[in-house]
Short mmCIF file of C-alpha atoms in Angstrom, two decimals:
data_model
loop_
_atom_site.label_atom_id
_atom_site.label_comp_id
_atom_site.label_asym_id
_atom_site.label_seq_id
_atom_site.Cartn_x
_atom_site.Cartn_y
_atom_site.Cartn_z
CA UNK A 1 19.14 10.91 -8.51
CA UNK A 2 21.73 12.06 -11.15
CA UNK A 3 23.96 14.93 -10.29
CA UNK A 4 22.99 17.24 -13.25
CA UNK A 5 26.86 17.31 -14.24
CA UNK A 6 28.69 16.80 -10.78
CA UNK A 7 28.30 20.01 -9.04
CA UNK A 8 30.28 20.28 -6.01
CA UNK A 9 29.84 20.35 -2.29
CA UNK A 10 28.55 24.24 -1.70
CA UNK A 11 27.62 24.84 -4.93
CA UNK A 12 23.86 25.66 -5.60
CA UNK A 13 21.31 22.85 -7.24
CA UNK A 14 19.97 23.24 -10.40
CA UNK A 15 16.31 22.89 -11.18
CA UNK A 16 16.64 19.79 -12.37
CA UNK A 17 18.40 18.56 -9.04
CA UNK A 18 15.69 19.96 -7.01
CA UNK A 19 12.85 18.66 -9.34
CA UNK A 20 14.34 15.09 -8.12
CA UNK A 21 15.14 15.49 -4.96
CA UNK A 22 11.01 16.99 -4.86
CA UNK A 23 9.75 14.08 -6.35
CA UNK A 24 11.36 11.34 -4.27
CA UNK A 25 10.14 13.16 -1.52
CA UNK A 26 6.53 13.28 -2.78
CA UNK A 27 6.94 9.56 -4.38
CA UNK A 28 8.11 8.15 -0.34
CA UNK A 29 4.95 9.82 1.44
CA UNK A 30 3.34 7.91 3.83
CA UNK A 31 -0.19 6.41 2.11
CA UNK A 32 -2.71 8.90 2.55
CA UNK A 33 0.09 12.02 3.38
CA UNK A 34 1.41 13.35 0.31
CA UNK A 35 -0.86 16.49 0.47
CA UNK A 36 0.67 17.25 3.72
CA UNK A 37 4.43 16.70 2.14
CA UNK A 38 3.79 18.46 -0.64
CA UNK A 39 2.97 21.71 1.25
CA UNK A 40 6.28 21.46 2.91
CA UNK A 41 7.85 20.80 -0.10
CA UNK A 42 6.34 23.49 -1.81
CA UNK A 43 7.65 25.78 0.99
CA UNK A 44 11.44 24.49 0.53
CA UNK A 45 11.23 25.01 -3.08
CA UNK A 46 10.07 28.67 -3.39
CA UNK A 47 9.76 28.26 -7.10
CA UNK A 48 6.38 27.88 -8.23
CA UNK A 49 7.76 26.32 -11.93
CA UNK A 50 9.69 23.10 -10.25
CA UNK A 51 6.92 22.25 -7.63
CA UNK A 52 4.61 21.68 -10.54
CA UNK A 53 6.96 20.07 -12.76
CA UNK A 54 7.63 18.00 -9.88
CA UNK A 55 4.08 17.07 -8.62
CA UNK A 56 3.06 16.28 -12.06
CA UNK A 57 5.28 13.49 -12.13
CA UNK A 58 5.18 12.38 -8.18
CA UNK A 59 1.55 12.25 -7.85
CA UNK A 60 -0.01 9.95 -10.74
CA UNK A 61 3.14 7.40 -9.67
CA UNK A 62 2.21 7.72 -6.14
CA UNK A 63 -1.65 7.93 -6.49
CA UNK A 64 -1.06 4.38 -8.73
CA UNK A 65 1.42 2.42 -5.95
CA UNK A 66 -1.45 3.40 -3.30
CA UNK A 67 -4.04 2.26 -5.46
CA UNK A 68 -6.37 5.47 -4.80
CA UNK A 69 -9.68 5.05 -4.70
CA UNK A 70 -11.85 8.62 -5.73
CA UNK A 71 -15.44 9.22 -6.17
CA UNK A 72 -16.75 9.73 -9.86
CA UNK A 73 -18.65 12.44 -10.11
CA UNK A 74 -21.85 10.85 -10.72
CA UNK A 75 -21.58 9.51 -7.13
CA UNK A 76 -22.40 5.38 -8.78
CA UNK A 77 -19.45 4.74 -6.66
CA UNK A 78 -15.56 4.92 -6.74
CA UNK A 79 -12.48 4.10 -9.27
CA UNK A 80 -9.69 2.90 -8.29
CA UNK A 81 -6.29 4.71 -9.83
CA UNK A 82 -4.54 1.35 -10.88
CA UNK A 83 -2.26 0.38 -13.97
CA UNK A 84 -5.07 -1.96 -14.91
CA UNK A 85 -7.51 0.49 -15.47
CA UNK A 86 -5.35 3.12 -17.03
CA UNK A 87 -5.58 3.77 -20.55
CA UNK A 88 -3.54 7.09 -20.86
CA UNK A 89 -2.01 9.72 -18.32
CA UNK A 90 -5.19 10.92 -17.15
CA UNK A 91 -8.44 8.80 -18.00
CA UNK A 92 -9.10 5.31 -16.40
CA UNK A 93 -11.57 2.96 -17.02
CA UNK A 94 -14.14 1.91 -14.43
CA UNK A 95 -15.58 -1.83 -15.27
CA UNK A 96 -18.12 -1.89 -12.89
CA UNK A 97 -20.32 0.61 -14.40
CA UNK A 98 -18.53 0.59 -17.68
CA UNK A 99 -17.58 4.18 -17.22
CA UNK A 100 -14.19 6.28 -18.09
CA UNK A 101 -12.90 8.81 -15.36
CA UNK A 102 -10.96 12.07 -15.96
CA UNK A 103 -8.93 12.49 -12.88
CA UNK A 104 -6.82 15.53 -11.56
CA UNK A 105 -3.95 13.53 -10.10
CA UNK A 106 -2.81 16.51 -7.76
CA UNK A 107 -6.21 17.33 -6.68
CA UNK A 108 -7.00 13.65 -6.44
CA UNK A 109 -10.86 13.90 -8.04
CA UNK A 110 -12.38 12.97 -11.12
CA UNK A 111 -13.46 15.83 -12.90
CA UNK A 112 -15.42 14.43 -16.27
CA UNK A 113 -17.00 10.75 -17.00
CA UNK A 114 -18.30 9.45 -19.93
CA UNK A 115 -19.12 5.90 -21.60
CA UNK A 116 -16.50 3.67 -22.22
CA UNK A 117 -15.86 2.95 -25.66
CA UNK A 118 -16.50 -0.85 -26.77
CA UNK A 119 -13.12 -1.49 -27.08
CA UNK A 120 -12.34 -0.28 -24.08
CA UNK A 121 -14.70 -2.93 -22.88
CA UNK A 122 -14.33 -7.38 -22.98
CA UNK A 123 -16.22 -9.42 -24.45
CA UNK A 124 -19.91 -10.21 -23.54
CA UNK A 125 -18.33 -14.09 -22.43
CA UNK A 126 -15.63 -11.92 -20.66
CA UNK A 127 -17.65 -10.01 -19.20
CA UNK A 128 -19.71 -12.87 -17.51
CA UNK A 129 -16.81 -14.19 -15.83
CA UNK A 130 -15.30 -10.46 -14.67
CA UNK A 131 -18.87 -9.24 -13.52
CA UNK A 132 -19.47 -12.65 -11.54
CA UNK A 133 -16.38 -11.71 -9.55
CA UNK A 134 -16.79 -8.21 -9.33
CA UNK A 135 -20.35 -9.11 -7.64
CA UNK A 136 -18.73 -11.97 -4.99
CA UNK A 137 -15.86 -10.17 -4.45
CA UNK A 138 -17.89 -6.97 -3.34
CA UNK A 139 -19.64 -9.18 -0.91
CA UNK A 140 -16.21 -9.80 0.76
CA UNK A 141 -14.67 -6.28 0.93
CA UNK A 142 -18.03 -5.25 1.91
CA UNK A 143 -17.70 -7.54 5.05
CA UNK A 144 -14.17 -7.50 5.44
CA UNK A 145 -12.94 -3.91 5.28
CA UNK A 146 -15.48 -1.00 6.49
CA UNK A 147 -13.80 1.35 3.50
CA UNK A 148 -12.90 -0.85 1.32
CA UNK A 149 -13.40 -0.80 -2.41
CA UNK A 150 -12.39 -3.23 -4.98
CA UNK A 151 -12.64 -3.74 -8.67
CA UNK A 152 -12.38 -6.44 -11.12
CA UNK A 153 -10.59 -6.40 -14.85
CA UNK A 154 -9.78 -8.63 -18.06
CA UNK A 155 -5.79 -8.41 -18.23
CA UNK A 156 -6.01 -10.41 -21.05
CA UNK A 157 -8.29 -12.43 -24.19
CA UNK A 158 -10.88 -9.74 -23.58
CA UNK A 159 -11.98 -10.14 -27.16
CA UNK A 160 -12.53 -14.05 -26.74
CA UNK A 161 -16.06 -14.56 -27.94
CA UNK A 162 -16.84 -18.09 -26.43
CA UNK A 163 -14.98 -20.97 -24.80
CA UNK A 164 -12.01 -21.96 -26.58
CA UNK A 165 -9.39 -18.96 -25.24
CA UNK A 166 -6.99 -18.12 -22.43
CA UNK A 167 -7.87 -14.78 -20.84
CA UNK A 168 -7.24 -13.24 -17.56
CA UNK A 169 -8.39 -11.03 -14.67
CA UNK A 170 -7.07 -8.71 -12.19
CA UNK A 171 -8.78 -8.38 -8.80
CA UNK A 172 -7.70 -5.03 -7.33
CA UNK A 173 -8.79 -4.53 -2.97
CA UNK A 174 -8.16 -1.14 -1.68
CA UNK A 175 -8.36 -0.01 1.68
CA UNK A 176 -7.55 2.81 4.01
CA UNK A 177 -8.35 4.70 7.49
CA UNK A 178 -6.88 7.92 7.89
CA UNK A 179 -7.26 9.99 11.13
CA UNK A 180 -5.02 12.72 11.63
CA UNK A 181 -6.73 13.89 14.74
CA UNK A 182 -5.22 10.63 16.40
CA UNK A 183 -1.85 10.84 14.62
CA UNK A 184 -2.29 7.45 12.23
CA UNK A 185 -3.40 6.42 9.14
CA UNK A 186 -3.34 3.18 7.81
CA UNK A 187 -3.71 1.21 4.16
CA UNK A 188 -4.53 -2.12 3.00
CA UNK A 189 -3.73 -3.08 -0.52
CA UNK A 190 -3.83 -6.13 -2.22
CA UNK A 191 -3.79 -7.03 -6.33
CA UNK A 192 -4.57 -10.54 -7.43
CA UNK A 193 -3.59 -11.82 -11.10
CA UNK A 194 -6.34 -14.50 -12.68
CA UNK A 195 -5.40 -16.76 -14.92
CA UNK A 196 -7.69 -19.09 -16.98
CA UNK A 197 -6.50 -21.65 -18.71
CA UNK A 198 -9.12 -23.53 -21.35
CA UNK A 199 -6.70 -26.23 -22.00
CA UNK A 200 -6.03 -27.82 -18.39
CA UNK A 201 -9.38 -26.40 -17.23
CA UNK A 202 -6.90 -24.71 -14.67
CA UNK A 203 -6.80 -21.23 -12.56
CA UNK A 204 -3.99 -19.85 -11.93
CA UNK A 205 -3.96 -17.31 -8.59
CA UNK A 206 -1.40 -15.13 -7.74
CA UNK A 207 -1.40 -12.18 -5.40
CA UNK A 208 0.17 -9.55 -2.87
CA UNK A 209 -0.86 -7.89 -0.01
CA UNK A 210 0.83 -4.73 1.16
CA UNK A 211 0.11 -3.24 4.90
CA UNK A 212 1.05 0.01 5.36
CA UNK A 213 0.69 2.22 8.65
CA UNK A 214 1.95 5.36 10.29
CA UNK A 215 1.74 6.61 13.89
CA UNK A 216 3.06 9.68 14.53
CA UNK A 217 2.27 11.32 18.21
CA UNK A 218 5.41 12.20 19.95
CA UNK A 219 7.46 10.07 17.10
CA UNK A 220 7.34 8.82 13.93
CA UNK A 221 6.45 4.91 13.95
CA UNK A 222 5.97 3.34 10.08
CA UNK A 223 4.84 -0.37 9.40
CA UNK A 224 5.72 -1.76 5.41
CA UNK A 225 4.84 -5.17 4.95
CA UNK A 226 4.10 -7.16 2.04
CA UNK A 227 3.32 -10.92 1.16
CA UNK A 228 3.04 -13.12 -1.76
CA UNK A 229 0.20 -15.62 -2.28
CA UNK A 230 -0.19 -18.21 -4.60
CA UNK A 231 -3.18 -20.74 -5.28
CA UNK A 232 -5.06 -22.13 -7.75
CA UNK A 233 -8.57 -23.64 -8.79
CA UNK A 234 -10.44 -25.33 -11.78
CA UNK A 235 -12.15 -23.71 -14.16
CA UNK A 236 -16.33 -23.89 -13.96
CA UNK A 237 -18.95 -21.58 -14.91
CA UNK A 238 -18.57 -17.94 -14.20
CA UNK A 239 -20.67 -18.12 -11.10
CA UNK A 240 -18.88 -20.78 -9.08
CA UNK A 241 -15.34 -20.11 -10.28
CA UNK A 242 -16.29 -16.01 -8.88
CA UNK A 243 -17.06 -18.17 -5.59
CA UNK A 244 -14.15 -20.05 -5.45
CA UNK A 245 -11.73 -17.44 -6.47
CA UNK A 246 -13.19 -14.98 -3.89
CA UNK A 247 -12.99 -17.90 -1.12
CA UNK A 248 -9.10 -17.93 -2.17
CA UNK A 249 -8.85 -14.79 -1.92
CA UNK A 250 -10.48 -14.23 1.86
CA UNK A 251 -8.93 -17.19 3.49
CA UNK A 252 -4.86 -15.98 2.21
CA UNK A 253 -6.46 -12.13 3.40
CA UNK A 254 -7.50 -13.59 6.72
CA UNK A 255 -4.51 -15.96 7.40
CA UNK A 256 -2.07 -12.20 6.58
CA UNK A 257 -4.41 -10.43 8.86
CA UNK A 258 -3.79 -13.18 11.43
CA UNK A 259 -0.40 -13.58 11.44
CA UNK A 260 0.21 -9.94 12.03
CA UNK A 261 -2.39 -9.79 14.87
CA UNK A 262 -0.20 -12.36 16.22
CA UNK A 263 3.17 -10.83 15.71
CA UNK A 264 1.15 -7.16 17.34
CA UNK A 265 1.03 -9.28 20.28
CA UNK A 266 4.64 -10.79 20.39
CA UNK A 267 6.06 -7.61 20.24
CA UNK A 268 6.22 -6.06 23.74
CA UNK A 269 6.97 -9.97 24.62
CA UNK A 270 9.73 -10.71 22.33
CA UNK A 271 10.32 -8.25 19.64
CA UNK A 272 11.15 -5.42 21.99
CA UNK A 273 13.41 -6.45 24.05
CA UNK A 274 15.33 -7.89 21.10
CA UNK A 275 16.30 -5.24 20.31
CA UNK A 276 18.67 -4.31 23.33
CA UNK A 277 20.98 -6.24 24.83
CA UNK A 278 20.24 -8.82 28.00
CA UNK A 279 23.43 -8.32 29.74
CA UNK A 280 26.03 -6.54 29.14
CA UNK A 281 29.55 -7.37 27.96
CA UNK A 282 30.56 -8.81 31.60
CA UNK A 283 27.51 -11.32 31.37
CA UNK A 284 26.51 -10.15 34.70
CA UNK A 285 23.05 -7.93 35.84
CA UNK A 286 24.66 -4.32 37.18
CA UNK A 287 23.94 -4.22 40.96
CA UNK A 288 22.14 -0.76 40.96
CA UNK A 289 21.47 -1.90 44.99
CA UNK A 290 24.75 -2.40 45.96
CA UNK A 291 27.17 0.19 43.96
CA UNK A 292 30.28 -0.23 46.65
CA UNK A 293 30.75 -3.53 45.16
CA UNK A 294 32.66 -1.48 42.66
CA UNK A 295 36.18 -0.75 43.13
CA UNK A 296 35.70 2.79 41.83
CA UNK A 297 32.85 3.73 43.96
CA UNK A 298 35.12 2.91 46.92
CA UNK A 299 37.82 4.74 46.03
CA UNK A 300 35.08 7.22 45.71
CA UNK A 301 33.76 7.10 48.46
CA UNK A 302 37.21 6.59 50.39
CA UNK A 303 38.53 10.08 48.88
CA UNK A 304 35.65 12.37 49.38
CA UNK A 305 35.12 10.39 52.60
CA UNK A 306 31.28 9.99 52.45
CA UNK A 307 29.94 8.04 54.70
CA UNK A 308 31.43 9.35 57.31
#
């Protein structure tokens, strides 16, 4: 955060100090909690003009890096607020059912849809390999993750008009739970880059996964973990490359989710306790049962004479 000109301890901020300070604030909220910051940060402000200035910059960045899923208004299903599918401040594309979204960022709902435009759209040959996906990979979050929704889209070479040209996809997983009545909420992301190469007849997989999770009865507990994944395939028709991709995709998902189950488990165990000290400095257990072994607990107990 800049200091608008180096104003000095005491001195009040200026608006543009506080329009900062408002949108880190909003930017940092726990997935699925910003509406619940923002009211507090509304509060602090008391000035109506920098809370909007400052949610209007803090909520499409933060409704983006949690990959927010809302319901178009149609109700044919959800879009998910991603860079991907952006294609200016406000209106995203939907490739599953070739649809464009309005969306309120603050409010967090699509207000207006209409047709995407065909250049908004790949290529019919595109378009088999990104749908083919999109179908297996539904199958998966479908299984995998009870609120889950995903999306598929062309990254790159979406006007390629046969075999011959590089092009690539972006598989986009996004899940949450939030329960405030139990003090937690919790968020699943993960974004995988495609790459197709005609050439070498090669795949190219690359992805992350970021865990998120916050508990909050009686304290304030946050897990922020992320991995990197990296595989690859050959290139086949659109059908059994979707398959093989997608097969990728849930085994590096499923190893993740196992090697945190495991760590859940090593961490009353292990973790824990790691985190204070065995012994202390005199490498020796204090003898709670026998305090007089202590010279100043004699002379203690010598002066007051207790015991006695």
């Amino acid at each position: 955060m800049s200091d608008d000109g180096g104003a000095g301890a005491g001195e009040p901020l200026s608006d543009r100090q506080k329009r900062e300070i408002a949108v880190w604030f909003l930017s940092n909220a726990p997935a699925g909690e910003i509406h619940y910051v923002a009211k507090d940060v509304h509060a602090l402000l008391g000035d109506e003009a920098v809370y909007e200035a400052a949610a209007a910059v803090a909520f499409p960045e933060y409704n983006k890096a949690h990959l927010m899923s809302l319901e178009l208004p149609d109700r044919s299903g959800d879009i998910i607020i991603t860079t991907f599918g952006e294609l200016d401040k406000n209106n995203y594309l939907d490739p599953r059912t070739a649809q464009v979204a309005t969306v309120d960022h603050i409010k967090q709902t699509c207000t207006k849809l209409r047709p995407a435009a065909d250049e908004e759209l790949p290529s019919a040959y595109i378009e088999e390999f990104r749908s083919a996906l999109d179908v297996e990979l539904s199958k998966y979050v479908g299984e995998a993750y009870p609120k889950g929704v995903c999306a598929v889209y062309c990254t790159s070479g979406k006007d390629a008009d046969g075999p011959g040209a590089d092009f690539g996809l972006a598989v986009v997983i996004s899940a949450a739970k939030h329960s405030p009545l139990n003090f937690c909420y919790g968020s699943w992301h993960s974004v995988w880059t495609v790459e197709f190469n005609y050439e070498l007849q090669f795949v190219d997989i690359k992805g992350k996964i970021q865990v998120g999770a916050h508990y909050f009865e009686e304290g304030n507990v946050q897990l922020d973990t992320n991995i990197d994944c990296k595989d690859s395939t050959i290139s086949q028709s659109p059908e059994d490359c979707a398959a093989s991709i997608t097969n990728i995709i849930r085994h590096r998902e499923s190893e993740y989710l196992s090697s945190l189950e495991e760590s859940y488990l090593n961490l009353s165990n292990a973790t824990f306790k790691d985190l204070r000290r065995k012994l202390p400095v005199t490498r020796t257990l204090f003898p709670w049962h026998n305090t007089l072994a202590f010279s100043l607990t004699r002379d203690l107990a010598k002066e007051l004479a207790l015991g006695k």
